[in-house]
C-alpha cells in the first residue's frame, strides 16, 4: 500500500536507501537510519475498524499484536512473517502503585507479557522476518539478556542460525537459560555490554550475518506498534505522560516514532509527553538532557537493573527526538528507589523486572517535584517480566540486596519467608 525507504536521520545528510538494502547506519555519515514512507492518505476510522476486526480473526498476522498494524510496517501484504503471537499485552490499572506515587490513577502497560517475557519480542518478529527475507544465514546480537532470549526464540522459529554475545557473568540466569534452551550459540565475552556491542558491529560487516540490535531500524518498526496498541486500548485518547526506562534507548525511540506516525495519520490528535527514566549509575542520556552539551558516554555504568546497565546507548539521537518533540524529560532514580518501586508494583499483583520499576520510581519523583500533576493521565511501560530476575527479588525480600557501591539496600516493602515446623498449631498461630 505504501512505498517504504530507509533514510538517514541526520538533518544535514538525509541520504535515502532502498528498503531492502542491508545496512544498519548511513554509509555516508554513520548516522542512524529510519524507515519512512510516502504521504499516503489513510482513513483513520476505517483503519481503526479494520484493526479491531482483525482481533477476532485466526490469521497468524491478525493474532499478532504487531502484524495486526501491518499497514504501517515496511513489508508487502503477502510476506511470510516469523511470529510467536507477540504483543496484545495488558494495560493494567495499578491502584497501589498509584497511591505510592500520590497519583489518582496509574496505568501499567505490561510488555513483560510477551512470549519471551520482554518487549524485545515486538521488534524481533519484524527484524527476523526481514532477516529471512534478505536470505541471512546467521543472525547475531549483543545483549544484556532479553534481546538474546528474544532473538534466540525467533531465530529458532525461522530456522536461522543464531549467535548472541553477552557480557560474561553479568546476565541473569533466567535470560541465559532461555537463550540456551532455544538453541542459540551463546558467547560470553569478558567485558561489559558496550564491549560486546563493539565486537558485534565489526562482525556484522560480513554479508551473511544479520545484526538485530536496536540500531537495526526494523526492530524499531516492530516496537513502534506498541504505541498503536496502547492508543487503541485507551480508545485513541492519548495520556498526558508516557514513562519508560531507558537503556540503549531503542524503546523510547520506537514510542516516539509510533506516536508521531499516529498523529500524522490523524489517528490521534496530540502526543503524550515521553519521559525516560535511567538508573543513576548508568545515566548518560539524563546527563545530556540536563547539561544540553555534547553526548558523553558513561565509562563504567553501574546498576542492579541489568537490562539498563548501558553506558553508550546507540539510539540516543532518536530517543532525544522523541523526548524533545513531545516536551518530555529524562530523569534518574536511585537503586533504593528502583527496589522499593519494584516491590510496590508486585503488590498490585503485577510484578516486573528491576529495570521496569524505574518508571514507577520516576513518576513518584516527578509528582513530588510537581512535574506531573495528581489528576493527569499517566501510563508507565513495564518492559520485562518479574521472573526474569528472581535472584534480585529473593535478595530484596530477605534483606540482602547489595547495591553496586557496596551499600545494603533497605527492604522497605520486604516480605521474607518464614520457617516453621510442620505443626498445625504453629502454622495457625502465624496466620
Ligand atoms: C531492553 C530492556 C530495557 C531497555 O530498553 P532500551 O530500548 O534498550 O532503552 C529496559 N527494560 C527491559 C526489561 C529490557 O529488556
Ligand atoms: Zn547520513
Tab-separated table of C-alpha atoms and ligand atoms in Angstrom:
chain	number	residue	atom	x	y	z
A	1	UNK	CA	0.000	0.000	0.000
A	2	UNK	CA	2.835	2.391	0.799
A	3	UNK	CA	6.332	2.766	-0.579
A	4	UNK	CA	8.874	2.493	2.197
A	5	UNK	CA	12.529	3.548	2.144
A	6	UNK	CA	15.347	3.887	4.701
A	7	UNK	CA	16.624	7.393	5.390
A	8	UNK	CA	19.472	8.826	7.454
A	9	UNK	CA	18.104	10.830	10.395
A	10	UNK	CA	20.911	13.426	10.381
A	11	UNK	CA	19.266	16.696	9.272
A	12	UNK	CA	22.143	17.737	7.004
A	13	UNK	CA	22.507	14.293	5.369
A	14	UNK	CA	19.135	12.515	4.933
A	15	UNK	CA	20.601	10.103	2.393
A	16	UNK	CA	17.968	7.632	1.207
A	17	UNK	CA	18.399	3.876	0.733
A	18	UNK	CA	16.173	1.149	-0.664
A	19	UNK	CA	14.115	-0.678	1.931
A	20	UNK	CA	15.943	-3.972	1.324
A	21	UNK	CA	19.440	-2.572	1.356
A	22	UNK	CA	21.292	-4.376	4.135
A	23	UNK	CA	22.844	-1.670	6.257
A	24	UNK	CA	22.491	-0.557	9.864
A	25	UNK	CA	23.788	3.002	9.760
A	26	UNK	CA	24.118	5.581	6.968
A	27	UNK	CA	27.076	4.613	4.773
A	28	UNK	CA	27.758	8.281	4.055
A	29	UNK	CA	27.812	9.822	7.543
A	30	UNK	CA	27.358	6.953	10.016
A	31	UNK	CA	24.014	8.362	11.217
A	32	UNK	CA	21.096	6.207	12.368
A	33	UNK	CA	18.504	5.111	9.808
A	34	UNK	CA	14.749	5.489	9.920
A	35	UNK	CA	12.213	3.546	7.916
A	36	UNK	CA	9.960	6.163	6.297
A	37	UNK	CA	7.049	6.028	3.887
A	38	UNK	CA	5.466	8.375	1.371
A	39	UNK	CA	2.485	10.564	2.151
A	40	UNK	CA	-0.292	8.096	1.511
A	41	UNK	CA	-3.593	9.345	2.859
A	42	UNK	CA	-5.132	6.968	5.376
A	43	UNK	CA	-8.717	6.934	6.507
A	44	UNK	CA	-8.404	6.888	10.300
A	45	UNK	CA	-11.865	5.490	11.003
A	46	UNK	CA	-11.679	2.581	8.608
A	47	UNK	CA	-8.181	1.675	9.838
A	48	UNK	CA	-9.375	1.628	13.455
A	49	UNK	CA	-12.257	-0.601	12.425
A	50	UNK	CA	-10.029	-2.943	10.385
A	51	UNK	CA	-7.532	-3.311	13.252
A	52	UNK	CA	-10.313	-4.082	15.689
A	53	UNK	CA	-11.906	-6.673	13.391
A	54	UNK	CA	-8.595	-8.483	12.989
A	55	UNK	CA	-8.692	-9.298	16.710
A	56	UNK	CA	-11.309	-11.963	16.049
A	57	UNK	CA	-9.541	-13.419	13.005
A	58	UNK	CA	-7.474	-16.625	13.091
A	59	UNK	CA	-4.819	-15.454	10.607
A	60	UNK	CA	-1.336	-15.594	12.214
A	61	UNK	CA	-0.700	-11.957	11.310
A	62	UNK	CA	-4.003	-10.849	12.793
A	63	UNK	CA	-3.342	-12.754	16.041
A	64	UNK	CA	-0.069	-10.849	16.474
A	65	UNK	CA	-0.260	-7.503	18.263
A	66	UNK	CA	2.464	-6.290	15.910
A	67	UNK	CA	1.365	-7.530	12.476
A	68	UNK	CA	-2.238	-6.532	13.149
A	69	UNK	CA	-0.999	-2.998	12.404
A	70	UNK	CA	0.829	-4.017	9.222
A	71	UNK	CA	-0.384	-1.038	7.195
A	72	UNK	CA	2.428	0.814	8.989
A	73	UNK	CA	5.090	-1.878	8.515
A	74	UNK	CA	7.534	-1.952	5.573
A	75	UNK	CA	6.502	-5.267	4.005
A	76	UNK	CA	4.309	-6.458	1.171
A	77	UNK	CA	0.915	-7.876	2.142
A	78	UNK	CA	1.975	-11.458	1.299
A	79	UNK	CA	5.183	-11.557	3.393
A	80	UNK	CA	5.633	-14.726	5.426
A	81	UNK	CA	6.002	-13.468	8.980
A	82	UNK	CA	8.011	-15.047	11.812
A	83	UNK	CA	5.648	-14.693	14.743
A	84	UNK	CA	5.168	-16.150	18.212
A	85	UNK	CA	1.926	-14.276	18.839
A	86	UNK	CA	3.710	-11.242	20.318
A	87	UNK	CA	2.069	-8.047	21.516
A	88	UNK	CA	-1.559	-7.934	22.738
A	89	UNK	CA	-0.225	-7.171	26.207
A	90	UNK	CA	-2.444	-5.995	29.072
A	91	UNK	CA	-2.887	-2.419	30.214
A	92	UNK	CA	-3.478	-2.661	33.962
A	93	UNK	CA	-4.972	-0.214	36.430
A	94	UNK	CA	-2.488	-0.157	39.345
A	95	UNK	CA	-4.068	1.411	42.443
A	96	UNK	CA	-1.308	0.608	44.945
A	97	UNK	CA	1.396	1.908	42.657
A	98	UNK	CA	-0.758	4.995	42.032
A	99	UNK	CA	-1.071	5.581	45.795
A	100	UNK	CA	2.662	5.150	46.206
A	101	UNK	CA	3.218	7.852	43.569
A	102	UNK	CA	0.411	10.031	45.038
A	103	UNK	CA	-1.453	9.906	41.747
A	104	UNK	CA	-5.195	9.356	41.402
A	105	UNK	CA	-4.811	6.753	38.602
A	106	UNK	CA	-1.896	4.964	37.079
A	107	UNK	CA	-1.943	2.529	34.190
A	108	UNK	CA	0.813	-0.003	33.567
A	109	UNK	CA	1.351	-1.386	30.067
A	110	UNK	CA	2.921	-4.768	30.743
A	111	UNK	CA	5.279	-5.655	27.935
A	112	UNK	CA	6.672	-8.428	30.128
A	113	UNK	CA	3.639	-10.440	28.983
A	114	UNK	CA	5.232	-11.105	25.588
A	115	UNK	CA	6.213	-14.655	24.504
A	116	UNK	CA	9.759	-14.481	25.893
A	117	UNK	CA	8.884	-12.090	28.721
A	118	UNK	CA	10.040	-8.705	27.437
A	119	UNK	CA	9.097	-6.021	24.910
A	120	UNK	CA	12.025	-7.123	22.714
A	121	UNK	CA	9.683	-9.630	21.015
A	122	UNK	CA	7.673	-6.882	19.328
A	123	UNK	CA	10.805	-5.736	17.497
A	124	UNK	CA	12.276	-9.173	16.959
A	125	UNK	CA	9.321	-10.529	14.995
A	126	UNK	CA	9.905	-7.779	12.413
A	127	UNK	CA	13.724	-7.928	12.391
A	128	UNK	CA	13.814	-11.714	11.980
A	129	UNK	CA	11.143	-11.550	9.276
A	130	UNK	CA	13.412	-9.085	7.457
A	131	UNK	CA	16.486	-11.310	8.078
A	132	UNK	CA	14.757	-14.235	6.413
A	133	UNK	CA	13.571	-12.064	3.548
A	134	UNK	CA	17.170	-10.910	2.950
A	135	UNK	CA	18.398	-14.504	2.959
A	136	UNK	CA	20.660	-14.073	6.003
A	137	UNK	CA	22.293	-17.268	7.283
A	138	UNK	CA	23.272	-16.159	10.742
A	139	UNK	CA	21.531	-13.636	12.996
A	140	UNK	CA	23.509	-12.053	15.828
A	141	UNK	CA	23.094	-9.578	18.656
A	142	UNK	CA	24.877	-8.212	21.696
A	143	UNK	CA	22.645	-8.226	24.714
A	144	UNK	CA	22.188	-7.681	28.423
A	145	UNK	CA	19.911	-10.733	28.250
A	146	UNK	CA	16.425	-10.016	26.983
A	147	UNK	CA	17.386	-9.288	23.384
A	148	UNK	CA	19.323	-12.550	23.419
A	149	UNK	CA	16.374	-14.545	24.750
A	150	UNK	CA	14.068	-12.971	22.203
A	151	UNK	CA	16.366	-13.353	19.200
A	152	UNK	CA	17.119	-16.961	20.123
A	153	UNK	CA	13.399	-17.768	20.128
A	154	UNK	CA	12.549	-16.037	16.852
A	155	UNK	CA	15.636	-17.420	15.102
A	156	UNK	CA	14.575	-20.900	16.188
A	157	UNK	CA	11.097	-20.314	14.747
A	158	UNK	CA	12.631	-19.092	11.484
A	159	UNK	CA	15.172	-21.955	11.424
A	160	UNK	CA	18.040	-19.471	11.212
A	161	UNK	CA	21.380	-19.972	12.934
A	162	UNK	CA	21.794	-17.604	15.852
A	163	UNK	CA	24.711	-16.321	17.919
A	164	UNK	CA	24.444	-13.990	20.871
A	165	UNK	CA	27.220	-12.128	22.602
A	166	UNK	CA	26.727	-11.331	26.269
A	167	UNK	CA	28.916	-9.833	28.991
A	168	UNK	CA	30.277	-12.850	30.906
A	169	UNK	CA	28.790	-13.373	34.363
A	170	UNK	CA	26.501	-10.339	34.106
A	171	UNK	CA	23.346	-11.799	32.607
A	172	UNK	CA	20.581	-13.195	34.816
A	173	UNK	CA	20.248	-16.976	34.801
A	174	UNK	CA	16.680	-16.877	33.588
A	175	UNK	CA	17.595	-14.938	30.439
A	176	UNK	CA	20.620	-17.088	29.697
A	177	UNK	CA	18.563	-20.231	30.268
A	178	UNK	CA	16.086	-19.073	27.637
A	179	UNK	CA	18.774	-18.455	25.016
A	180	UNK	CA	20.362	-21.851	25.674
A	181	UNK	CA	17.068	-23.697	25.502
A	182	UNK	CA	16.139	-22.017	22.207
A	183	UNK	CA	19.419	-23.333	20.792
A	184	UNK	CA	21.408	-20.137	20.246
A	185	UNK	CA	25.198	-20.191	20.305
A	186	UNK	CA	25.933	-18.180	23.451
A	187	UNK	CA	29.293	-16.418	23.607
A	188	UNK	CA	30.248	-14.901	26.940
A	189	UNK	CA	32.694	-12.044	26.465
A	190	UNK	CA	34.994	-10.613	29.091
A	191	UNK	CA	33.819	-7.031	29.404
A	192	UNK	CA	30.520	-5.162	29.642
A	193	UNK	CA	27.636	-4.668	27.217
A	194	UNK	CA	29.402	-1.840	25.419
A	195	UNK	CA	32.407	-4.032	24.578
A	196	UNK	CA	30.032	-6.692	23.206
A	197	UNK	CA	28.466	-4.042	21.012
A	198	UNK	CA	31.853	-3.074	19.545
A	199	UNK	CA	32.689	-6.669	18.591
A	200	UNK	CA	29.335	-7.212	17.001
A	201	UNK	CA	29.454	-4.138	14.819
A	202	UNK	CA	32.617	-5.456	13.189
A	203	UNK	CA	31.221	-8.964	12.877
A	204	UNK	CA	28.158	-7.715	11.018
A	205	UNK	CA	30.267	-6.354	8.160
A	206	UNK	CA	30.160	-9.941	6.837
A	207	UNK	CA	27.332	-10.149	4.273
A	208	UNK	CA	25.838	-13.446	5.507
A	209	UNK	CA	25.479	-12.098	9.052
A	210	UNK	CA	22.468	-10.018	10.059
A	211	UNK	CA	22.646	-7.790	13.125
A	212	UNK	CA	19.467	-7.287	15.122
A	213	UNK	CA	20.457	-4.921	17.899
A	214	UNK	CA	18.158	-1.941	18.259
A	215	UNK	CA	20.419	0.019	15.917
A	216	UNK	CA	18.573	-2.082	13.310
A	217	UNK	CA	15.681	0.107	12.100
A	218	UNK	CA	13.393	-2.906	11.580
A	219	UNK	CA	13.448	-3.607	15.325
A	220	UNK	CA	12.176	-0.087	15.912
A	221	UNK	CA	9.410	-0.636	13.350
A	222	UNK	CA	8.049	-3.574	15.328
A	223	UNK	CA	8.420	-1.850	18.670
A	224	UNK	CA	6.581	1.267	17.489
A	225	UNK	CA	3.345	-0.753	17.168
A	226	UNK	CA	3.143	-0.810	20.970
A	227	UNK	CA	2.161	2.864	20.721
A	228	UNK	CA	-0.666	1.828	18.362
A	229	UNK	CA	-1.862	-0.936	20.666
A	230	UNK	CA	-1.727	1.365	23.671
A	231	UNK	CA	-3.643	4.140	21.899
A	232	UNK	CA	-6.280	1.602	20.877
A	233	UNK	CA	-6.594	0.337	24.478
A	234	UNK	CA	-7.174	3.931	25.579
A	235	UNK	CA	-9.861	4.378	22.896
A	236	UNK	CA	-7.497	6.653	20.996
A	237	UNK	CA	-7.264	9.125	23.863
A	238	UNK	CA	-3.602	9.872	24.397
A	239	UNK	CA	-2.342	10.034	28.019
A	240	UNK	CA	-0.669	13.198	29.295
A	241	UNK	CA	2.508	11.295	30.163
A	242	UNK	CA	4.175	8.134	28.955
A	243	UNK	CA	7.036	6.995	31.170
A	244	UNK	CA	9.548	4.282	30.300
A	245	UNK	CA	13.010	3.045	31.286
A	246	UNK	CA	15.989	3.946	29.114
A	247	UNK	CA	18.989	1.724	28.399
A	248	UNK	CA	20.099	1.530	24.784
A	249	UNK	CA	17.142	3.863	24.071
A	250	UNK	CA	15.548	1.855	21.271
A	251	UNK	CA	12.240	1.592	23.104
A	252	UNK	CA	12.000	5.358	23.687
A	253	UNK	CA	12.842	5.913	20.011
A	254	UNK	CA	10.142	3.475	18.951
A	255	UNK	CA	7.407	5.037	21.102
A	256	UNK	CA	8.350	8.449	19.724
A	257	UNK	CA	8.119	7.210	16.144
A	258	UNK	CA	4.884	5.304	16.758
A	259	UNK	CA	3.067	8.277	18.258
A	260	UNK	CA	4.443	10.623	15.595
A	261	UNK	CA	3.046	8.394	12.839
A	262	UNK	CA	-0.332	8.113	14.575
A	263	UNK	CA	-0.535	11.882	14.823
A	264	UNK	CA	0.476	12.373	11.202
A	265	UNK	CA	-2.203	9.915	10.100
A	266	UNK	CA	-4.933	11.582	12.128
A	267	UNK	CA	-5.439	8.562	14.418
A	268	UNK	CA	-4.649	10.686	17.485
A	269	UNK	CA	-4.824	14.432	17.996
A	270	UNK	CA	-1.795	15.109	20.204
A	271	UNK	CA	1.377	13.499	21.566
A	272	UNK	CA	1.988	12.256	25.120
A	273	UNK	CA	4.961	13.749	26.925
A	274	UNK	CA	7.577	10.991	26.772
A	275	UNK	CA	9.735	10.755	29.882
A	276	UNK	CA	12.709	8.394	30.049
A	277	UNK	CA	13.970	7.142	33.413
A	278	UNK	CA	17.527	5.890	33.894
A	279	UNK	CA	19.297	4.323	36.859
A	280	UNK	CA	21.507	6.979	38.464
A	281	UNK	CA	24.649	4.887	37.898
A	282	UNK	CA	24.002	4.382	34.169
A	283	UNK	CA	22.563	7.700	33.042
A	284	UNK	CA	24.409	9.284	30.100
A	285	UNK	CA	21.122	10.323	28.476
A	286	UNK	CA	19.910	12.062	31.637
A	287	UNK	CA	23.190	13.940	31.840
A	288	UNK	CA	22.806	15.015	28.213
A	289	UNK	CA	19.278	16.241	28.951
A	290	UNK	CA	20.421	18.244	31.984
A	291	UNK	CA	23.536	19.785	30.505
A	292	UNK	CA	22.458	20.250	26.870
A	293	UNK	CA	26.056	19.738	25.886
A	294	UNK	CA	27.777	17.086	23.749
A	295	UNK	CA	26.686	13.493	24.403
A	296	UNK	CA	29.207	11.788	26.699
A	297	UNK	CA	29.122	8.031	27.251
A	298	UNK	CA	29.287	6.613	30.755
A	299	UNK	CA	32.555	4.630	31.010
A	300	UNK	CA	31.529	2.475	33.962
A	301	UNK	CA	27.746	2.059	34.037
A	302	UNK	CA	26.558	0.611	37.347
A	303	UNK	CA	23.130	-0.649	38.369
A	304	UNK	CA	21.464	-3.845	39.576
A	305	UNK	CA	18.829	-3.222	36.894
A	306	UNK	CA	20.950	-5.136	34.386
A	307	UNK	CA	18.648	-4.507	31.387
A	308	UNK	CA	19.547	-0.807	31.503
A	309	UNK	CA	23.185	-1.115	32.541
A	310	UNK	CA	24.391	0.577	29.371
A	311	UNK	CA	26.897	3.413	29.098
A	312	UNK	CA	26.954	4.031	25.333
A	313	UNK	CA	23.344	3.940	24.122
A	314	UNK	CA	23.350	3.683	20.338
A	315	UNK	CA	19.873	5.092	19.732
A	316	UNK	CA	20.183	8.269	21.767
A	317	UNK	CA	19.653	10.695	18.828
A	318	UNK	CA	16.301	9.074	18.035
A	319	UNK	CA	15.292	8.989	21.685
A	320	UNK	CA	16.264	12.633	22.002
A	321	UNK	CA	13.923	13.427	19.129
A	322	UNK	CA	11.101	11.609	20.973
A	323	UNK	CA	11.697	13.452	24.247
A	324	UNK	CA	12.198	16.918	22.770
A	325	UNK	CA	9.330	16.726	20.248
A	326	UNK	CA	6.861	15.718	22.927
A	327	UNK	CA	8.044	18.061	25.677
A	328	UNK	CA	9.056	15.177	27.927
A	329	UNK	CA	12.109	14.813	30.135
A	330	UNK	CA	14.885	12.451	31.194
A	331	UNK	CA	15.445	11.751	34.879
A	332	UNK	CA	17.316	9.354	37.147
A	333	UNK	CA	16.326	7.242	40.142
A	334	UNK	CA	18.472	5.532	42.773
A	335	UNK	CA	18.932	1.809	43.374
A	336	UNK	CA	16.841	2.083	46.548
A	337	UNK	CA	14.018	3.838	44.693
A	338	UNK	CA	14.039	1.145	41.980
A	339	UNK	CA	13.982	-1.704	44.509
A	340	UNK	CA	11.088	-0.250	46.505
A	341	UNK	CA	9.032	0.661	43.434
A	342	UNK	CA	9.505	-2.861	42.119
A	343	UNK	CA	8.078	-4.349	45.310
A	344	UNK	CA	5.107	-1.948	45.175
A	345	UNK	CA	4.324	-2.986	41.590
A	346	UNK	CA	4.422	-6.553	42.869
A	347	UNK	CA	1.798	-5.693	45.492
A	348	UNK	CA	-0.541	-4.713	42.685
A	349	UNK	CA	-0.343	-8.362	41.603
A	350	UNK	CA	1.572	-7.336	38.515
A	351	UNK	CA	5.322	-7.520	39.104
A	352	UNK	CA	8.156	-6.709	36.709
A	353	UNK	CA	11.915	-6.859	36.421
A	354	UNK	CA	14.078	-4.200	38.109
A	355	UNK	CA	14.642	-2.015	35.014
A	356	UNK	CA	10.876	-1.680	34.518
A	357	UNK	CA	10.396	-0.376	38.052
A	358	UNK	CA	12.387	2.771	37.252
A	359	UNK	CA	9.096	4.017	35.788
A	360	UNK	CA	7.052	3.980	38.983
A	361	UNK	CA	10.049	5.303	40.935
A	362	UNK	CA	10.406	8.069	38.335
A	363	UNK	CA	6.718	9.005	38.387
A	364	UNK	CA	6.819	9.295	42.174
A	365	UNK	CA	9.753	11.647	41.864
A	366	UNK	CA	8.125	13.742	39.112
A	367	UNK	CA	4.989	14.149	41.215
A	368	UNK	CA	6.938	15.220	44.272
A	369	UNK	CA	8.671	17.805	42.057
A	370	UNK	CA	5.288	18.829	40.580
A	371	UNK	CA	6.409	17.982	37.060
A	372	UNK	CA	3.357	15.677	36.898
A	373	UNK	CA	0.034	16.813	38.412
A	374	UNK	CA	-2.029	14.444	40.538
A	375	UNK	CA	-5.001	14.387	38.146
A	376	UNK	CA	-3.040	13.920	34.911
A	377	UNK	CA	-3.259	10.654	32.965
A	378	UNK	CA	-0.080	8.625	33.186
A	379	UNK	CA	0.936	5.340	31.581
A	380	UNK	CA	4.133	3.547	32.615
A	381	UNK	CA	5.658	0.872	30.428
A	382	UNK	CA	6.794	-2.279	32.228
A	383	UNK	CA	9.413	-3.708	29.917
A	384	UNK	CA	10.141	-7.134	31.408
A	385	UNK	CA	8.608	-9.947	33.454
A	386	UNK	CA	9.091	-10.478	37.196
A	387	UNK	CA	10.569	-13.965	36.635
A	388	UNK	CA	13.442	-12.592	34.547
A	389	UNK	CA	15.493	-11.868	37.651
A	390	UNK	CA	14.334	-13.837	40.683
A	391	UNK	CA	17.735	-13.581	42.319
A	392	UNK	CA	17.160	-9.851	42.804
A	393	UNK	CA	13.669	-10.454	44.164
A	394	UNK	CA	14.756	-13.071	46.695
A	395	UNK	CA	17.570	-10.854	47.935
A	396	UNK	CA	15.284	-7.843	48.323
A	397	UNK	CA	12.739	-9.795	50.329
A	398	UNK	CA	15.385	-11.391	52.525
A	399	UNK	CA	17.088	-8.108	53.307
A	400	UNK	CA	20.317	-8.899	51.471
A	401	UNK	CA	20.251	-6.838	48.279
A	402	UNK	CA	23.605	-5.096	47.854
A	403	UNK	CA	23.874	-2.063	45.554
A	404	UNK	CA	26.877	-1.768	43.176
A	405	UNK	CA	28.538	0.695	45.580
A	406	UNK	CA	28.535	-1.989	48.302
A	407	UNK	CA	25.689	-0.487	50.355
A	408	UNK	CA	22.967	-2.854	51.522
A	409	UNK	CA	19.575	-1.659	50.303
A	410	UNK	CA	16.714	-1.391	52.789
A	411	UNK	CA	13.849	-3.843	52.214
A	412	UNK	CA	11.158	-1.253	52.878
A	413	UNK	CA	8.462	-3.475	51.383
A	414	UNK	CA	10.195	-6.751	52.240
A	415	UNK	CA	8.256	-9.982	52.625
A	416	UNK	CA	10.578	-12.722	53.761
A	417	UNK	CA	9.611	-16.395	54.003
A	418	UNK	CA	9.035	-17.807	57.488
A	419	UNK	CA	10.485	-21.182	58.516
A	420	UNK	CA	8.068	-23.205	60.571
A	421	UNK	CA	7.789	-26.832	61.713
A	422	UNK	CA	5.038	-28.936	60.124
A	423	UNK	CA	2.703	-28.298	63.038
A	424	UNK	CA	-0.873	-27.137	62.552
A	425	UNK	CA	-0.792	-25.226	65.818
A	426	UNK	CA	2.276	-23.223	64.911
A	427	UNK	CA	1.084	-22.513	61.396
A	428	UNK	CA	-2.321	-21.366	62.713
A	429	UNK	CA	-0.558	-19.070	65.140
A	430	UNK	CA	1.262	-17.414	62.276
A	431	UNK	CA	-1.784	-16.761	60.089
B	1	LIG	C1	15.961	-3.814	26.792
B	1	LIG	C2	15.287	-3.500	28.054
B	1	LIG	C3	15.224	-2.181	28.551
B	1	LIG	C4	15.891	-1.045	27.878
B	1	LIG	O1	15.306	-0.720	26.634
B	1	LIG	P1	16.141	0.159	25.599
B	1	LIG	O2	15.373	0.065	24.351
B	1	LIG	O3	17.479	-0.510	25.494
B	1	LIG	O4	16.227	1.510	26.174
B	1	LIG	C5	14.527	-1.944	29.710
B	1	LIG	N1	13.939	-2.942	30.380
B	1	LIG	C6	13.986	-4.226	29.957
B	1	LIG	C7	13.330	-5.277	30.769
B	1	LIG	C8	14.649	-4.529	28.777
B	1	LIG	O5	14.706	-5.796	28.379
B	2	LIG	ZN1	23.803	10.138	6.753
